Short mmCIF file of C-alpha atoms in Angstrom, two decimals:
data_model
loop_
_atom_site.label_atom_id
_atom_site.label_comp_id
_atom_site.label_asym_id
_atom_site.label_seq_id
_atom_site.Cartn_x
_atom_site.Cartn_y
_atom_site.Cartn_z
CA MET B 1 3.63 89.65 165.39
CA THR B 2 3.69 92.49 167.89
CA GLU B 3 3.29 96.11 166.79
CA GLY B 4 6.99 96.89 167.39
CA VAL B 5 8.23 93.98 165.26
CA ALA B 6 5.71 94.79 162.52
CA LEU B 7 7.05 98.36 162.37
CA LEU B 8 10.63 97.07 162.37
CA THR B 9 9.77 94.83 159.39
CA VAL B 10 8.29 97.79 157.53
CA PHE B 11 11.41 99.81 158.35
CA VAL B 12 13.83 97.20 156.98
CA LEU B 13 11.83 96.73 153.78
CA ALA B 14 11.56 100.50 153.27
CA VAL B 15 15.38 100.80 153.57
CA PHE B 16 15.78 98.43 150.62
CA VAL B 17 13.11 100.20 148.57
CA GLY B 18 14.80 103.55 149.31
CA PHE B 19 18.17 102.22 148.15
CA GLU B 20 16.64 100.70 145.03
CA VAL B 21 14.52 103.58 143.68
CA VAL B 22 17.43 106.00 143.36
CA SER B 23 20.11 103.52 142.31
CA LYS B 24 20.27 105.02 138.80
CA VAL B 25 19.99 108.79 138.77
CA SER B 26 21.67 111.17 136.33
CA SER B 27 23.83 113.83 137.97
CA THR B 28 21.75 116.70 136.53
CA LEU B 29 18.88 115.47 138.68
CA HIS B 30 20.83 115.26 141.96
CA THR B 31 19.59 118.61 143.27
CA PRO B 32 15.88 118.17 142.35
CA LEU B 33 15.92 114.64 143.77
CA MET B 34 17.40 115.90 147.04
CA SER B 35 14.79 118.64 147.11
CA GLY B 36 11.94 116.22 146.36
CA ALA B 37 13.09 113.81 149.07
CA ASN B 38 13.33 116.80 151.40
CA ALA B 39 9.70 117.64 150.68
CA ILE B 40 8.61 114.05 151.39
CA HIS B 41 9.96 114.07 154.94
CA GLY B 42 7.74 117.10 155.47
CA VAL B 43 4.98 114.56 156.18
CA ILE B 44 6.20 114.84 159.76
CA LEU B 45 3.31 117.32 159.58
CA VAL B 46 1.09 114.27 160.18
CA GLY B 47 2.91 113.67 163.48
CA ALA B 48 2.75 117.34 164.44
CA VAL B 49 -1.01 117.42 163.76
CA ILE B 50 -1.57 114.28 165.86
CA VAL B 51 0.37 115.76 168.81
CA ALA B 52 -1.32 119.17 168.49
CA GLY B 53 -4.71 117.47 168.20
CA THR B 54 -4.23 115.63 171.48
CA ALA B 55 -2.62 118.53 173.40
CA ASP B 56 -4.37 119.03 176.72
CA GLU B 57 -2.58 122.10 178.06
CA ALA B 58 -1.68 125.48 176.57
CA GLY B 59 2.12 125.07 176.73
CA VAL B 60 2.03 121.73 174.94
CA LEU B 61 -0.34 123.12 172.32
CA VAL B 62 1.96 126.09 171.63
CA VAL B 63 5.02 123.86 171.08
CA ALA B 64 2.98 121.44 168.94
CA LEU B 65 1.66 124.32 166.83
CA ILE B 66 5.24 125.52 166.26
CA ALA B 67 5.99 121.99 165.01
CA VAL B 68 2.95 122.22 162.71
CA VAL B 69 4.20 125.53 161.24
CA LEU B 70 7.75 124.20 160.72
CA ALA B 71 6.54 120.92 159.16
CA THR B 72 4.13 122.74 156.81
CA LEU B 73 6.96 125.04 155.72
CA ASN B 74 9.02 121.93 154.91
CA LEU B 75 6.19 120.12 153.12
CA VAL B 76 4.65 122.92 151.04
CA GLY B 77 7.87 124.83 150.36
CA GLY B 78 9.69 121.61 149.50
CA PHE B 79 7.27 120.48 146.80
CA VAL B 80 6.89 123.97 145.31
CA VAL B 81 10.63 124.62 145.08
CA THR B 82 11.20 121.18 143.53
CA ASP B 83 8.51 121.87 140.94
CA ARG B 84 10.23 125.14 140.07
CA MET B 85 13.58 123.42 139.66
CA LEU B 86 11.97 120.88 137.35
CA GLU B 87 10.20 123.49 135.21
CA MET B 88 13.32 123.69 133.07
CA PHE B 89 13.61 119.92 132.49
CA GLY B 90 11.72 119.41 129.21
CA GLY B 91 8.69 121.22 130.51
CA THR B 92 6.08 123.26 128.68
CA ARG B 93 8.22 126.36 128.27
CA PRO B 94 11.56 126.35 126.41
CA PRO B 95 14.52 126.84 128.74
CA THR B 96 16.18 130.24 128.52
CA ALA B 97 19.89 130.88 128.84
CA GLU B 98 19.94 131.70 132.56
CA VAL B 99 17.82 128.74 133.61
CA ALA B 100 19.56 126.05 131.53
CA PRO B 101 19.44 122.62 133.24
CA ALA B 102 23.21 122.40 133.56
CA LYS B 103 23.27 125.44 135.86
CA VAL B 104 20.64 124.01 138.17
CA GLY B 105 21.76 120.42 138.47
CA GLY B 106 25.47 120.94 138.94
CA GLU B 107 27.43 123.07 141.33
CA MET K 1 -5.92 102.28 166.68
CA ILE K 2 -6.86 104.28 163.61
CA PRO K 3 -9.60 103.06 161.21
CA VAL K 4 -8.73 100.58 158.45
CA TRP K 5 -9.77 102.95 155.64
CA ALA K 6 -7.26 105.49 156.95
CA GLN K 7 -4.50 102.89 157.08
CA VAL K 8 -5.31 101.97 153.46
CA CYS K 9 -5.06 105.64 152.49
CA TYR K 10 -1.66 105.77 154.24
CA VAL K 11 -0.53 102.81 152.10
CA VAL K 12 -1.64 104.70 148.97
CA ALA K 13 0.35 107.76 150.17
CA ALA K 14 3.42 105.57 150.80
CA VAL K 15 3.17 104.19 147.25
CA CYS K 16 2.93 107.77 145.94
CA PHE K 17 6.18 108.61 147.76
CA ILE K 18 7.98 105.57 146.32
CA LEU K 19 6.79 106.43 142.79
CA ALA K 20 7.73 110.08 143.39
CA LEU K 21 11.33 109.17 144.20
CA LYS K 22 11.39 106.76 141.26
CA GLY K 23 10.03 109.47 138.96
CA LEU K 24 12.48 112.09 140.22
CA ALA K 25 15.39 109.87 139.19
CA SER K 26 14.63 110.35 135.48
CA PRO K 27 14.31 113.70 133.59
CA LYS K 28 11.19 112.68 131.67
CA SER K 29 9.11 111.75 134.69
CA ALA K 30 10.65 114.04 137.31
CA ARG K 31 7.98 116.72 137.37
CA ARG K 32 5.14 114.21 137.40
CA GLY K 33 6.93 112.33 140.17
CA ASN K 34 7.13 115.44 142.31
CA LEU K 35 3.42 116.18 141.80
CA LEU K 36 2.59 112.59 142.75
CA GLY K 37 4.60 113.04 145.95
CA ALA K 38 2.70 116.25 146.72
CA PHE K 39 -0.60 114.42 146.16
CA GLY K 40 0.48 111.63 148.53
CA ALA K 41 1.39 114.17 151.20
CA LEU K 42 -1.92 116.00 150.80
CA LEU K 43 -3.83 112.72 151.06
CA ALA K 44 -1.91 111.73 154.19
CA VAL K 45 -2.51 115.05 155.95
CA VAL K 46 -6.22 115.22 155.09
CA VAL K 47 -6.75 111.61 156.19
CA THR K 48 -5.01 112.33 159.51
CA PHE K 49 -7.62 114.98 160.41
CA PHE K 50 -10.43 112.42 160.01
CA ALA K 51 -8.68 109.28 161.27
CA TYR K 52 -7.51 110.64 164.62
CA ASP K 53 -9.54 112.38 167.29
CA ILE K 54 -8.18 115.88 166.59
CA ASP K 55 -8.95 118.70 169.04
CA ASN K 56 -7.82 122.33 168.67
CA LEU K 57 -8.78 122.15 164.98
CA GLY K 58 -8.97 125.91 164.44
CA TRP K 59 -5.51 126.48 165.89
CA ILE K 60 -4.00 123.66 163.81
CA LEU K 61 -5.50 124.96 160.55
CA LEU K 62 -4.23 128.43 161.40
CA ALA K 63 -0.73 127.01 162.01
CA VAL K 64 -0.88 125.14 158.68
CA ALA K 65 -1.76 128.41 156.91
CA VAL K 66 1.04 130.24 158.73
CA GLY K 67 3.52 127.64 157.42
CA ALA K 68 2.06 127.11 153.95
CA VAL K 69 1.84 130.72 152.77
CA PRO K 70 5.47 131.79 153.33
CA GLY K 71 6.64 128.32 152.24
CA ALA K 72 4.88 128.53 148.88
CA LEU K 73 5.65 132.22 148.31
CA GLY K 74 9.31 131.84 149.27
CA ALA K 75 9.70 128.82 147.01
CA ARG K 76 8.03 130.64 144.08
CA ARG K 77 9.93 133.89 144.40
CA VAL K 78 13.43 132.82 145.35
CA ALA K 79 16.16 133.38 142.75
CA MET K 80 17.34 130.23 140.95
CA THR K 81 20.78 130.62 142.47
CA ALA K 82 19.36 130.76 146.01
CA MET K 83 17.50 127.43 145.75
CA PRO K 84 20.07 125.25 147.56
CA GLN K 85 19.93 127.37 150.71
CA LEU K 86 16.13 127.37 150.59
CA VAL K 87 16.17 123.56 150.45
CA ALA K 88 18.57 123.63 153.43
CA LEU K 89 16.15 125.86 155.31
CA PHE K 90 13.15 123.60 154.57
CA ASN K 91 15.17 120.54 155.57
CA GLY K 92 16.21 122.16 158.85
CA VAL K 93 12.68 123.12 159.90
CA GLY K 94 11.53 119.58 159.12
CA GLY K 95 14.19 118.22 161.47
CA GLY K 96 13.15 120.76 164.10
CA ALA K 97 9.51 119.71 163.79
CA ALA K 98 10.44 116.04 164.23
CA ALA K 99 12.47 116.83 167.37
CA LEU K 100 9.60 118.87 168.87
CA VAL K 101 7.09 116.09 168.18
CA ALA K 102 9.35 113.54 169.91
CA ILE K 103 9.92 115.81 172.94
CA LEU K 104 6.16 116.24 173.33
CA GLU K 105 5.59 112.48 173.04
CA LEU K 106 7.87 111.95 176.07
CA ARG K 107 5.14 113.57 178.20
CA HIS K 108 3.54 110.14 178.38
CA ALA K 109 6.85 108.27 178.61
CA GLU K 110 5.25 105.70 180.93
CA LEU K 111 3.01 104.57 178.06
CA LEU K 112 5.89 104.18 175.59
CA SER K 113 7.65 100.86 174.95
CA ASP K 114 11.43 100.64 175.39
CA GLY K 115 11.81 100.68 171.60
CA ALA K 116 9.69 103.82 171.34
CA LEU K 117 11.77 105.53 174.06
CA VAL K 118 14.99 104.78 172.15
CA ALA K 119 13.35 105.99 168.93
CA SER K 120 12.23 109.27 170.53
CA ALA K 121 15.72 109.98 171.91
CA PHE K 122 17.08 109.27 168.41
CA THR K 123 14.55 111.63 166.79
CA ILE K 124 15.31 114.41 169.28
CA LEU K 125 19.07 114.13 168.74
CA ILE K 126 19.12 113.67 164.96
CA GLY K 127 16.32 116.18 164.38
CA SER K 128 18.18 118.90 166.25
CA VAL K 129 21.51 118.04 164.55
CA SER K 130 19.72 118.46 161.22
CA PHE K 131 18.06 121.72 162.33
CA ALA K 132 21.28 123.41 163.48
CA GLY K 133 23.43 121.92 160.70
CA SER K 134 20.99 123.11 158.05
CA ALA K 135 20.89 126.57 159.65
CA VAL K 136 24.70 126.81 159.35
CA THR K 137 24.64 125.64 155.70
CA PHE K 138 21.95 128.24 155.03
CA LEU K 139 24.15 130.99 156.52
CA LYS K 140 27.14 129.78 154.50
CA LEU K 141 25.31 129.62 151.16
CA GLN K 142 23.50 132.91 151.78
CA GLU K 143 26.95 134.40 152.50
CA LEU K 144 25.81 135.65 155.89
CA MET K 145 28.97 133.94 157.16
CA THR K 146 32.13 132.83 155.43
CA GLY K 147 31.70 129.94 153.00
CA ARG K 148 35.19 128.73 153.83
CA PRO K 149 35.76 125.82 156.22
CA ILE K 150 35.97 126.96 159.84
CA THR K 151 38.35 124.92 161.95
CA PHE K 152 39.85 125.55 165.35
CA PRO K 153 42.55 123.75 167.31
CA GLY K 154 41.17 120.61 168.94
CA GLY K 155 37.99 120.82 166.85
CA PRO K 156 37.72 117.05 166.26
CA PHE K 157 38.15 116.42 169.99
CA VAL K 158 35.44 118.95 170.92
CA PHE K 159 33.14 117.34 168.34
CA GLY K 160 33.97 113.87 169.68
CA GLY K 161 33.30 115.06 173.23
CA VAL K 162 29.93 116.50 172.22
CA LEU K 163 29.00 113.20 170.54
CA VAL K 164 29.92 111.24 173.66
CA ALA K 165 27.88 113.67 175.79
CA ALA K 166 24.94 113.29 173.38
CA LEU K 167 25.15 109.50 173.57
CA GLY K 168 25.26 109.57 177.38
CA LEU K 169 22.36 112.01 177.57
CA GLY K 170 20.43 109.89 175.08
CA VAL K 171 20.84 106.78 177.24
CA TRP K 172 19.89 108.79 180.35
CA THR K 173 16.79 110.16 178.59
CA VAL K 174 15.72 106.65 177.57
CA ALA K 175 16.29 105.34 181.11
CA THR K 176 14.28 108.09 182.84
CA GLY K 177 11.87 109.29 180.13
CA SER K 178 12.49 112.81 181.45
CA VAL K 179 11.35 115.73 179.30
CA THR K 180 13.95 118.03 180.91
CA LEU K 181 16.76 115.67 179.89
CA ALA K 182 15.23 115.47 176.41
CA ILE K 183 15.43 119.25 176.10
CA ILE K 184 19.10 119.20 177.18
CA LEU K 185 19.66 116.40 174.63
CA ALA K 186 18.13 118.63 171.95
CA LEU K 187 20.46 121.50 172.93
CA VAL K 188 23.51 119.21 172.72
CA GLY K 189 22.19 118.03 169.34
CA LEU K 190 22.07 121.65 168.14
CA LEU K 191 25.70 122.11 169.18
CA ALA K 192 26.69 118.87 167.42
CA GLY K 193 24.94 120.04 164.24
CA VAL K 194 26.86 123.33 164.23
CA LEU K 195 30.20 121.58 164.87
CA LEU K 196 29.47 119.03 162.13
CA VAL K 197 28.96 121.64 159.42
CA LEU K 198 31.46 124.39 160.40
CA PRO K 199 34.52 122.59 158.89
CA VAL K 200 32.72 122.04 155.57
CA GLY K 201 33.08 124.71 152.93
CA GLY K 202 32.81 125.69 149.31
CA ALA K 203 31.28 123.28 146.82
CA ASP K 204 30.96 120.59 149.51
CA VAL K 205 28.11 122.40 151.27
CA PRO K 206 25.28 121.05 149.01
CA ILE K 207 26.50 117.51 149.67
CA VAL K 208 26.23 118.12 153.40
CA ILE K 209 22.68 119.41 152.85
CA SER K 210 21.92 116.07 151.19
CA LEU K 211 23.42 114.24 154.18
CA LEU K 212 21.35 116.31 156.63
CA ASN K 213 18.32 115.60 154.44
CA ALA K 214 18.90 111.88 154.97
CA PHE K 215 19.30 112.59 158.73
CA THR K 216 15.92 114.35 158.86
CA GLY K 217 14.40 111.40 157.01
CA LEU K 218 15.68 109.00 159.67
CA ALA K 219 14.46 111.33 162.44
CA VAL K 220 10.99 111.34 160.88
CA ALA K 221 11.10 107.54 160.54
CA ALA K 222 11.93 107.14 164.23
CA GLY K 223 9.16 109.65 165.02
CA GLY K 224 6.79 107.39 163.09
CA TYR K 225 7.88 104.48 165.28
CA VAL K 226 7.12 106.52 168.42
CA LEU K 227 3.67 107.52 167.16
CA GLU K 228 3.05 103.99 165.77
CA ASN K 229 2.30 105.66 162.45
CA ALA K 230 3.44 103.41 159.59
CA LEU K 231 3.28 106.18 156.98
CA LEU K 232 5.76 108.42 158.81
CA LEU K 233 8.00 105.39 159.29
CA VAL K 234 7.94 104.48 155.58
CA ALA K 235 8.28 108.06 154.27
CA GLY K 236 11.13 108.88 156.65
CA THR K 237 12.96 105.63 155.92
CA LEU K 238 12.63 106.12 152.15
CA VAL K 239 14.19 109.56 152.46
CA GLY K 240 16.87 108.33 154.84
CA ALA K 241 17.87 105.46 152.55
CA SER K 242 17.62 107.27 149.21
CA GLY K 243 19.27 110.36 150.73
CA THR K 244 22.25 108.27 151.84
CA ILE K 245 22.69 106.84 148.32
CA LEU K 246 22.23 110.29 146.80
CA THR K 247 24.81 111.83 149.14
CA ARG K 248 27.35 109.22 148.05
CA ALA K 249 26.48 109.75 144.37
CA MET K 250 26.85 113.53 144.71
CA ALA K 251 30.21 113.15 146.42
CA ARG K 252 31.38 110.69 143.77
CA ALA K 253 30.29 113.06 140.97
CA MET K 254 32.78 115.54 142.44
CA GLY K 255 35.48 112.91 142.91
CA ARG K 256 35.23 113.09 146.69
CA SER K 257 34.21 110.80 149.51
CA VAL K 258 31.69 111.73 152.20
CA SER K 259 34.24 111.35 154.99
CA SER K 260 36.74 113.61 153.22
CA ILE K 261 33.98 116.23 152.90
CA LEU K 262 33.06 116.10 156.58
CA PHE K 263 36.52 115.80 158.06
CA GLY K 264 38.82 116.81 155.18
CA ALA K 265 39.27 120.40 156.42
CA PHE K 266 41.23 119.10 159.39
CA LYS K 267 43.71 117.62 156.93
CA GLY K 268 43.58 120.56 154.51
CA GLY K 269 41.70 118.60 151.83
CA SER K 270 38.58 120.73 151.33
CA THR K 271 37.67 122.07 147.89
CA ALA K 272 37.64 125.58 149.36
CA GLY K 273 40.70 125.19 151.58
#
């Protein structure tokens, strides 16, 4: 199996896994799930680091470093904001009136 | 080729992401799921520094700090009500990062396979659509511009024309592997992103953020194909697939369809219209 076909196989299987894992999700969790998925695609940071790490001229390095900054913002900010959203879902502290789950999950 | 131990670590990170999404779908396990996802991401990034031959290490670590500090502080301090626009912002910059990575990879277009060239054009286009679209949703939710749908005569035809131009440019970029064309493709993608989101208003905006989130996922997946990095491919695809399902579920929860949200304003069917 060539590299391209191997990656294509992985892609197709991952599509089915992606469909399956969120097939049953309660509507209060829609926003945190979106936010958590958003954080996960922040791993594009891996790609940005690889490109920045192989940059051989200043211009390329500058653009790659911008990509690193943007990807880190996505990755770190994404997980932290999701954690904050989830603090009110049966966490350690009792939910107060203004942070009740219903106000966060719905629109 | 990266070492086997690193590839094994990437598999572990991919499993963390799958379990994270699974966990996030249920209230009891959601917080644990998110932490597991964060662990997987940390593992993947740390492994990357050791698995690849990384130069410019000081600059890269500085850039990571420059992104991480405002990301964490912003996420901690933002008001509860402002969270959706913050998610939109984080999603947009992720799409922008994916597009930049793909543009830079075209520097050695002669080394890329045909499949990788198609994937990089896809990443550049979809990444910039997501970047600009998310920026507009941010402005709408932050009330820096009107939250109402913005339509203008002939809007659908302009949007259609931009899509055709993007497709043509994409094919041209793949055929030539030109970085200049790739940059023009990115600019057209930005325009398409703005035009996609302008007609969406009111309570539909978070659903469009979810759609753009799925777009960024697919852009990252295609970026993983270009870099021959299986982890990026899996993580991006998971987000693309689950984000698509989630977008449909969110629309259904409001008794709407995704197409009526995107194009309803032209028929006067928006929730804010």
